[in-house]
Amino acid sequence: MNQTTSSPLQRGFWEATGGRRGIGAWIFSTDHKRIGLLYFYSTLLFFCVGALLGLALRLELFSPGADFFTPQQYNALFTLHGVVMIFLFIIPGIPAAFGNLVMPIQIGAEDVAFPRLNLLSWWLYAIGAILALTSLFTAGGAPDTGWTFYVPFSVRTTTNVSLATVAVFIIGFSGILTGLNFLVTIHRMRAPGMTWWRIPLFTWSLYATAWVQVLATPVLGITVLLIFAERIVGSGLFDPTRGGDPIMYQHLFWIYSHPAVYIMILPGMGVITDIIPVFARKPVFGYKAIAISSLAIAGAGSVVWAHHMTTSGMSDTAVLVFSLLTFLVAIPSAVKVFNWVATLYKGSISLDPPLLFALSFIFLFSIGGLTGLVLGAAATDVHVHDTYFVVGHFHFVMFGGTGFAYIAAMHYWLPKIYGRMYNRKAAVWGWALMTFGFIVLYMSMMIVGMEGMPRRYYDYLPKFTFWNQLSTIGSWILACGLIVIFVNIFRGLFRGKPAGDNPWGGASLEWQTSSPPPLENFDYEPEVTHGPYDFKRGCP
Amino acid sequence: MSEHGDKGHIVPYATLVIVWAALLTLTILTVAVSRIDLGILNIWAALGIACSKSVLVISFFMHMKYENRLFKLFLMIALITLATFIGFTFFDVMYR
Amino acid sequence: MSETTHAEHPKDYSGAKLGMWLFLFTEVLLFGGLFILYAVYLQRYPEGFKLGGDQLNVWFGGGNTLVLLTSSLSVAMAITALQRGRVRQAANLVGVTVIMALWFLVNKFFEWSAKIHHGIYPSSGHLKEMPGGEQVFFNIYYLTTGLHGIHVLVGMFVMTWVLILIRKGKVNPDDYVTLENAGLYWHLVDLIWIFIFPLYYLIL
Amino acid sequence: MSDTLIQGYFKSKGTSNVNPALITTQDAVDPVFWFILGISGVILLAITATMIWFVIRYRRSRCPEPTSQCDSNLTLEVIWIVVPTIIVLAMFYYGWAGYLALRQVPPGAMEITATARMWSWDFEYANGRHSDRLYVPVGRPVKVRLFSKDVLHAFFVPAFRIKRDTVPGMENYIWFVADEQGSYDIFCAEYCGVGHADMHTTVEAVPPAEFEEWLAGMSGSQNTEKGRSLLARYGCLGCHSLDGSKLVGPSFKGLGGRQVTIIADGEERVITSDRDYIRRSLIAPGAAVVKGYPPVMPSYAGQIPGPEVEEMIDYLLRIGQPVKNGESAESEAGLDGADLARRQGCLGCHSLDGSRKVGPSFKGLFGRERRLAGGRTLIADEAYLTRAIREPTADVVEGYPPVMPPYPQLRAEEVEAIIEWLEGLRE
Ligand code: HEA
Ligand code: HEA
Ligand code: CUA
Ligand SMILES: [Cu+2]
């Protein structure tokens, strides 16, 4: 990360190493921007790891039968793919990386409320990640339970599930601390004049997310601890032969893991909400509606968990209640989508890379969300549950949604942090390849899922071959797109032209300070006199 | 809020000791009540007493009574969340 | 770590306490998972839970309740003492709390040993022969009190650390938010016990 | 009607061709699919079109400055809260109504018990008969009671749009009615370990009369079949093959008299497998674990009645040994091989005209030289074909995926009849 020392542009917080040298200036720094970058590079690393595993899954599924991996290896692969993507990439991805990078600047603070706690969060994350990787190579072999760790299988299997649960516990704890830190920061550290209704919507989305992190993640903690206890001390709380109930495990798991999907998407939505008005040069449509819908999603999203359990054997009353609630969460999401589109109306739209990714986000997330409605309806969920339709759904929302938002955020904010700009044309090419490959890859999955192909299958009936092959081909196109994107952006950040303080003409506070920002973000105490999307007064 | 302005209310020893005595009394009460067979009411009585004890601890020992509205709001959010987690699980187990 | 950059900024007391409270909520929800299981299994096995509760010793449970309530009182008083500038007294009161915590753990140790001696512990052959309801009761009893015990242990260390800080003058009548936050944590441990006691020991 | 969802849509809608008044589970679910997907499609199209139109219409080169600074409009916002609310409530309602239909078993349904275990299914019928495929009469609703012996599995029949987990310690159920004769895939849809993807079997919907015949027939006779069906019934075949291939456990082929390296009490020993050894392996599998295999076999102590254990061992000691004479006395039963092949679904994968489908064509098959995966060649004689039908994975023809399901339920004379018919298809 120190390649930049040769750069003539070297300025701002990059120079303030706090008296430490080399790697120590990073892994012991309490500066929110440095911690943000630590998170950024770690989540990016795990994204690449996870993506390569995903590529391997698709390779195996190119034709029926066990071609490249044994069934056991395949099971370990998708477990690892899921765990890495969920716990190491997508949950910390936007909030911990970009949240740390820009949220304090957006509200005019010099850092987060508890800088040392912030550093501890990253350390816990790193320790958890290392433990998770250790679990692959020790004792019984790589865990093979799927990222859901369903009992009784996860208690019976001889693979190294215990260590993996400890890793998940620690990573969860790291997320809790980040959320807690952000809540206090947003409540206590706003600059003078930064009233609640002047907070940029990205920060609003982080605020809602942080609540979910703080209140839902502990339930994950106890859930994985229970698996651990079940395996180590034999506390048969989920073991039917000892009076336990395996379905209760699923309740506990989803009490966290459903809200977790909103931990994943809300910050992504926030990124999109901040990008669209800037490139349309027009105030965001329905500011308050969007802010409130973030809170509504966080709140309502916490009570829909059992829609993952429609066929599990839980009571029909629960199916009724949770299906109804599931549909209610769709409404605030719909409000956001409509507001985004309305913001474009009568604007002055400049199709720069961040906006392109934002538009893809709207399209892909809408597909993902609308297929979520198919899953939410009880009758149809019975057919598609645990098939590739679900796999298609969640890749659309997680990758098409959050993943694209992450990449949009890279194109939007990294020039600010590095002070340099990437090549626009290459970014557009990468975007086109990615979006096209994405649709081929995951649309095929949805279709083959509707035809009845179950998930977590290393092998399938020949009648499913066509769509699987198409899907695999899509994964290669997507891979090309991603490589173009990454090569381009990093070449730009390290060797590109200076970006200037406000390359996009944004009106929120992060664009008012220099690029890269100085150590405590502003050379002066910022006074906020207008809203974050007030381009008339806000930009030069 | 100025530096020292919100450093907090000083709760006198007397108040604390009275609260402690009340807590002890409630503990004895809850044991006593549990010896009477009230059927399903037993568990609710136990929970009711435990809740009143919590209110005492939170308000006085933990100074919640003297904190500003934000703290109380936060507390409500957390408790409501816990209650819904427990309550909504019963849509399944009660009707299975 | 960041003395140079942040030392000159005044400490944000409300912020620190807000952070502590948020942390306490996560603890509540951590135990919440166990209470969810408790509620569900109580509804399913009322008889088994009664039989199980009968076998727990009310004296141990009740005694520990008194210990914890008293220790809560002593921390609360320590804060008052420090606010009033009585540093010595505050330190002594924190010391009392540490001793109480230790006492609680010793009690717990004897209580568990007795049970384990009777062959009642998770995965023991004797337990596995009991009806489902009782097995669930004891398993969840061990998990909940075990997790609570870990919290007591952590609280004890935190209190000892605060005691040292008071002695060193790092926590003093002008800057005592660390004591307040440690106190909040300790009260939480007490709060959870307030629920554990009737739910496990008094189910008759 | 029992097509895949997508085919079903393009076919003209007609209710059961057996009993027009019958509601099938597909009828309950499919309309909900098309309702939700239809509305979603329209919404998606509208949003995308509007978005693209705005981007083109208000591009910066055409509109250098925004032409409006409007940032809210209460009417619009209320509309787009209320309208979606109505839409999703409608979706919810249809979804729930369809689900209710899936949960209400029609009166007069036939009950069958399904037990899942790692990694096979066992179906038990009212008269005590067991099978590893689910036989049902066409046109009669069937209620399947679902149980699991070990971990979670799920009973999933895409053709009938039904799925339900099997949970250890708990009873679940599901119902469906096959309105057309045929064979429908049953998948295990809940992840359950290495064999998850292989827990595939079928619903065999046959005419009621044939079903009755099947149900009544065959339960007593045939020792060999009994032994084999016991292995299937107790789930042994989920982990052990009969054809020499290595699954989770060692193959049963040639088990009797084989030299086995076992690890007992941490020591390696070589022993000869015999009746006692097999019995011990069943009762205390952990005591002596075959080298190279994980110690995952569950103990069957007390779970299988004594006589059945002995019958299984008889069978195990026999298979893989040279076939004894005298067992094929009852052929020439006047069965129609062509009809059998069609009914069994052979023609779904094999053509009669020499063209390649999923499997090789039947045309001119008999007597030809076959090249197997792995390079071996042999002549397609009666013994080979019998094996190919009974244990298709034993010898996989080169260039084809090893996907042909085994046909253990075919009676010996049926197999013979099919082979006779194949012989007639020579050039
Ligand atoms: C980022 C993550 C994310 C997000 C945001 C969502 C969002 C939603 N999800 Fe998804 N979901 C997952 C991640 C996510 N999901 C994962 C990981 C799984 C699988 C876990 C596993 O088993 O491994 C899953 C599984 C899953 C299931 C269980 C399926 C099964 O296993 O049987 C269900 C069922 O109800 C569901 C529903 C929904 C719904 C209704 C939404 C809604 O929030 C969507 C709302 C959005 C829209 C509705 C679209 C936008 C709006 C418009 C275009 C306007 C028009 C709309 C209307 C008129 C309503 N999801
Ligand atoms: C954010 C979350 C996320 C993301 C981005 C992805 C991305 C991908 N996933 Fe994902 N997936 C999950 C989360 C995610 N997945 C989860 C949670 C599950 C469920 C697991 C379970 O069942 O337990 C799952 C399951 C899952 C399955 C189902 C497995 C099964 O049920 O049997 C499949 C199958 O095809 C799949 C494929 C892919 C593919 C092809 C990608 C692709 O999009 C990947 C694209 C990337 C590339 C094509 C590589 C690009 C190249 C680079 C980045 C350069 C590399 C760099 C260097 C090291 C130099 N995934
Ligand atoms: Cu059985 Cu999956
Ligand atoms: Cu969900």
PDB file of C-alpha atoms in Angstrom, chain A residues 63-171:
ATOM      1  CA  SER A  63     -21.757 -30.400 -17.171  1.00  0.00           C
ATOM      2  CA  PRO A  64     -23.529 -33.062 -15.136  1.00  0.00           C
ATOM      3  CA  GLY A  65     -21.477 -35.425 -13.036  1.00  0.00           C
ATOM      4  CA  ALA A  66     -18.445 -34.796 -10.884  1.00  0.00           C
ATOM      5  CA  ASP A  67     -15.982 -33.235 -13.305  1.00  0.00           C
ATOM      6  CA  PHE A  68     -13.355 -31.266 -11.447  1.00  0.00           C
ATOM      7  CA  PHE A  69     -14.101 -31.771  -7.789  1.00  0.00           C
ATOM      8  CA  THR A  70     -15.316 -34.610  -5.646  1.00  0.00           C
ATOM      9  CA  PRO A  71     -18.736 -34.102  -4.091  1.00  0.00           C
ATOM     10  CA  GLN A  72     -17.115 -33.417  -0.747  1.00  0.00           C
ATOM     11  CA  GLN A  73     -14.842 -30.778  -2.249  1.00  0.00           C
ATOM     12  CA  TYR A  74     -17.768 -29.157  -3.968  1.00  0.00           C
ATOM     13  CA  ASN A  75     -19.642 -28.953  -0.683  1.00  0.00           C
ATOM     14  CA  ALA A  76     -16.677 -27.314   0.988  1.00  0.00           C
ATOM     15  CA  LEU A  77     -16.380 -24.917  -1.936  1.00  0.00           C
ATOM     16  CA  PHE A  78     -19.883 -23.526  -1.755  1.00  0.00           C
ATOM     17  CA  THR A  79     -19.734 -23.335   2.013  1.00  0.00           C
ATOM     18  CA  LEU A  80     -16.557 -21.341   1.792  1.00  0.00           C
ATOM     19  CA  HIS A  81     -17.897 -19.230  -1.066  1.00  0.00           C
ATOM     20  CA  GLY A  82     -20.972 -18.372   0.979  1.00  0.00           C
ATOM     21  CA  VAL A  83     -19.123 -17.710   4.225  1.00  0.00           C
ATOM     22  CA  VAL A  84     -16.446 -15.579   2.593  1.00  0.00           C
ATOM     23  CA  MET A  85     -18.898 -13.571   0.535  1.00  0.00           C
ATOM     24  CA  ILE A  86     -21.364 -13.000   3.359  1.00  0.00           C
ATOM     25  CA  PHE A  87     -19.229 -12.532   6.435  1.00  0.00           C
ATOM     26  CA  LEU A  88     -15.989 -11.286   4.963  1.00  0.00           C
ATOM     27  CA  PHE A  89     -17.085  -9.328   1.937  1.00  0.00           C
ATOM     28  CA  ILE A  90     -20.598  -8.098   1.766  1.00  0.00           C
ATOM     29  CA  ILE A  91     -21.516  -7.338   5.380  1.00  0.00           C
ATOM     30  CA  PRO A  92     -18.408  -5.278   6.198  1.00  0.00           C
ATOM     31  CA  GLY A  93     -18.016  -4.247   2.529  1.00  0.00           C
ATOM     32  CA  ILE A  94     -19.823  -0.969   2.234  1.00  0.00           C
ATOM     33  CA  PRO A  95     -20.389   0.116   5.844  1.00  0.00           C
ATOM     34  CA  ALA A  96     -16.974  -0.669   7.239  1.00  0.00           C
ATOM     35  CA  ALA A  97     -14.977   0.304   4.147  1.00  0.00           C
ATOM     36  CA  PHE A  98     -16.801   3.222   2.563  1.00  0.00           C
ATOM     37  CA  GLY A  99     -18.677   4.115   5.720  1.00  0.00           C
ATOM     38  CA  ASN A 100     -15.391   4.595   7.498  1.00  0.00           C
ATOM     39  CA  LEU A 101     -13.885   6.428   4.559  1.00  0.00           C
ATOM     40  CA  VAL A 102     -16.582   9.023   4.007  1.00  0.00           C
ATOM     41  CA  MET A 103     -19.224   9.016   6.709  1.00  0.00           C
ATOM     42  CA  PRO A 104     -17.282  11.163   9.222  1.00  0.00           C
ATOM     43  CA  ILE A 105     -16.400  13.597   6.429  1.00  0.00           C
ATOM     44  CA  GLN A 106     -19.999  13.740   5.282  1.00  0.00           C
ATOM     45  CA  ILE A 107     -21.175  14.912   8.683  1.00  0.00           C
ATOM     46  CA  GLY A 108     -18.209  17.209   9.184  1.00  0.00           C
ATOM     47  CA  ALA A 109     -16.561  15.227  11.963  1.00  0.00           C
ATOM     48  CA  GLU A 110     -12.833  14.817  12.339  1.00  0.00           C
ATOM     49  CA  ASP A 111     -13.099  11.102  13.090  1.00  0.00           C
ATOM     50  CA  VAL A 112     -15.511   8.550  14.469  1.00  0.00           C
ATOM     51  CA  ALA A 113     -16.552   8.692  18.104  1.00  0.00           C
ATOM     52  CA  PHE A 114     -14.271   5.884  19.273  1.00  0.00           C
ATOM     53  CA  PRO A 115     -11.216   5.721  17.011  1.00  0.00           C
ATOM     54  CA  ARG A 116      -9.474   3.002  18.981  1.00  0.00           C
ATOM     55  CA  LEU A 117     -12.574   0.855  19.052  1.00  0.00           C
ATOM     56  CA  ASN A 118     -12.667   1.330  15.315  1.00  0.00           C
ATOM     57  CA  LEU A 119      -9.205  -0.117  14.989  1.00  0.00           C
ATOM     58  CA  LEU A 120     -10.192  -2.968  17.289  1.00  0.00           C
ATOM     59  CA  SER A 121     -13.107  -3.749  14.953  1.00  0.00           C
ATOM     60  CA  TRP A 122     -10.719  -4.213  12.094  1.00  0.00           C
ATOM     61  CA  TRP A 123      -8.436  -6.361  14.166  1.00  0.00           C
ATOM     62  CA  LEU A 124     -11.304  -8.586  15.212  1.00  0.00           C
ATOM     63  CA  TYR A 125     -12.328  -8.844  11.593  1.00  0.00           C
ATOM     64  CA  ALA A 126      -8.804  -9.846  10.619  1.00  0.00           C
ATOM     65  CA  ILE A 127      -8.542 -12.397  13.411  1.00  0.00           C
ATOM     66  CA  GLY A 128     -11.905 -13.866  12.490  1.00  0.00           C
ATOM     67  CA  ALA A 129     -10.860 -14.092   8.872  1.00  0.00           C
ATOM     68  CA  ILE A 130      -7.654 -15.862   9.780  1.00  0.00           C
ATOM     69  CA  LEU A 131      -9.526 -18.336  11.976  1.00  0.00           C
ATOM     70  CA  ALA A 132     -11.993 -18.972   9.180  1.00  0.00           C
ATOM     71  CA  LEU A 133      -9.130 -19.743   6.835  1.00  0.00           C
ATOM     72  CA  THR A 134      -7.453 -21.923   9.452  1.00  0.00           C
ATOM     73  CA  SER A 135     -10.582 -24.013   9.689  1.00  0.00           C
ATOM     74  CA  LEU A 136      -9.943 -25.123   6.132  1.00  0.00           C
ATOM     75  CA  PHE A 137      -6.677 -26.787   6.803  1.00  0.00           C
ATOM     76  CA  THR A 138      -6.926 -28.287  10.257  1.00  0.00           C
ATOM     77  CA  ALA A 139      -8.502 -31.348  11.831  1.00  0.00           C
ATOM     78  CA  GLY A 140     -11.468 -32.729   9.984  1.00  0.00           C
ATOM     79  CA  GLY A 141     -11.131 -30.677   6.820  1.00  0.00           C
ATOM     80  CA  ALA A 142     -13.022 -27.730   5.402  1.00  0.00           C
ATOM     81  CA  PRO A 143     -16.539 -27.192   6.779  1.00  0.00           C
ATOM     82  CA  ASP A 144     -19.218 -28.599   4.499  1.00  0.00           C
ATOM     83  CA  THR A 145     -22.443 -27.269   5.949  1.00  0.00           C
ATOM     84  CA  GLY A 146     -23.341 -24.349   3.726  1.00  0.00           C
ATOM     85  CA  TRP A 147     -23.242 -20.873   5.162  1.00  0.00           C
ATOM     86  CA  THR A 148     -26.464 -21.587   7.065  1.00  0.00           C
ATOM     87  CA  PHE A 149     -24.924 -24.210   9.383  1.00  0.00           C
ATOM     88  CA  TYR A 150     -28.236 -26.023   9.738  1.00  0.00           C
ATOM     89  CA  VAL A 151     -28.463 -28.564  12.531  1.00  0.00           C
ATOM     90  CA  PRO A 152     -28.457 -31.567  12.920  1.00  0.00           C
ATOM     91  CA  PHE A 153     -26.050 -31.879  10.009  1.00  0.00           C
ATOM     92  CA  SER A 154     -23.665 -29.226  11.316  1.00  0.00           C
ATOM     93  CA  VAL A 155     -23.484 -31.025  14.640  1.00  0.00           C
ATOM     94  CA  ARG A 156     -22.896 -34.428  13.080  1.00  0.00           C
ATOM     95  CA  THR A 157     -20.390 -33.651  10.403  1.00  0.00           C
ATOM     96  CA  THR A 158     -16.804 -34.483  11.243  1.00  0.00           C
ATOM     97  CA  THR A 159     -15.459 -31.464   9.378  1.00  0.00           C
ATOM     98  CA  ASN A 160     -14.066 -28.444  11.138  1.00  0.00           C
ATOM     99  CA  VAL A 161     -17.289 -26.612  11.892  1.00  0.00           C
ATOM    100  CA  SER A 162     -16.432 -25.669  15.474  1.00  0.00           C
ATOM    101  CA  LEU A 163     -13.574 -23.398  14.525  1.00  0.00           C
ATOM    102  CA  ALA A 164     -15.624 -21.828  11.774  1.00  0.00           C
ATOM    103  CA  THR A 165     -18.361 -20.930  14.261  1.00  0.00           C
ATOM    104  CA  VAL A 166     -15.817 -19.252  16.507  1.00  0.00           C
ATOM    105  CA  ALA A 167     -14.611 -17.268  13.502  1.00  0.00           C
ATOM    106  CA  VAL A 168     -18.133 -16.171  12.678  1.00  0.00           C
ATOM    107  CA  PHE A 169     -18.678 -15.140  16.290  1.00  0.00           C
ATOM    108  CA  ILE A 170     -15.622 -12.912  16.261  1.00  0.00           C
ATOM    109  CA  ILE A 171     -16.450 -11.362  12.914  1.00  0.00           C
TER     110      ILE A 171
END
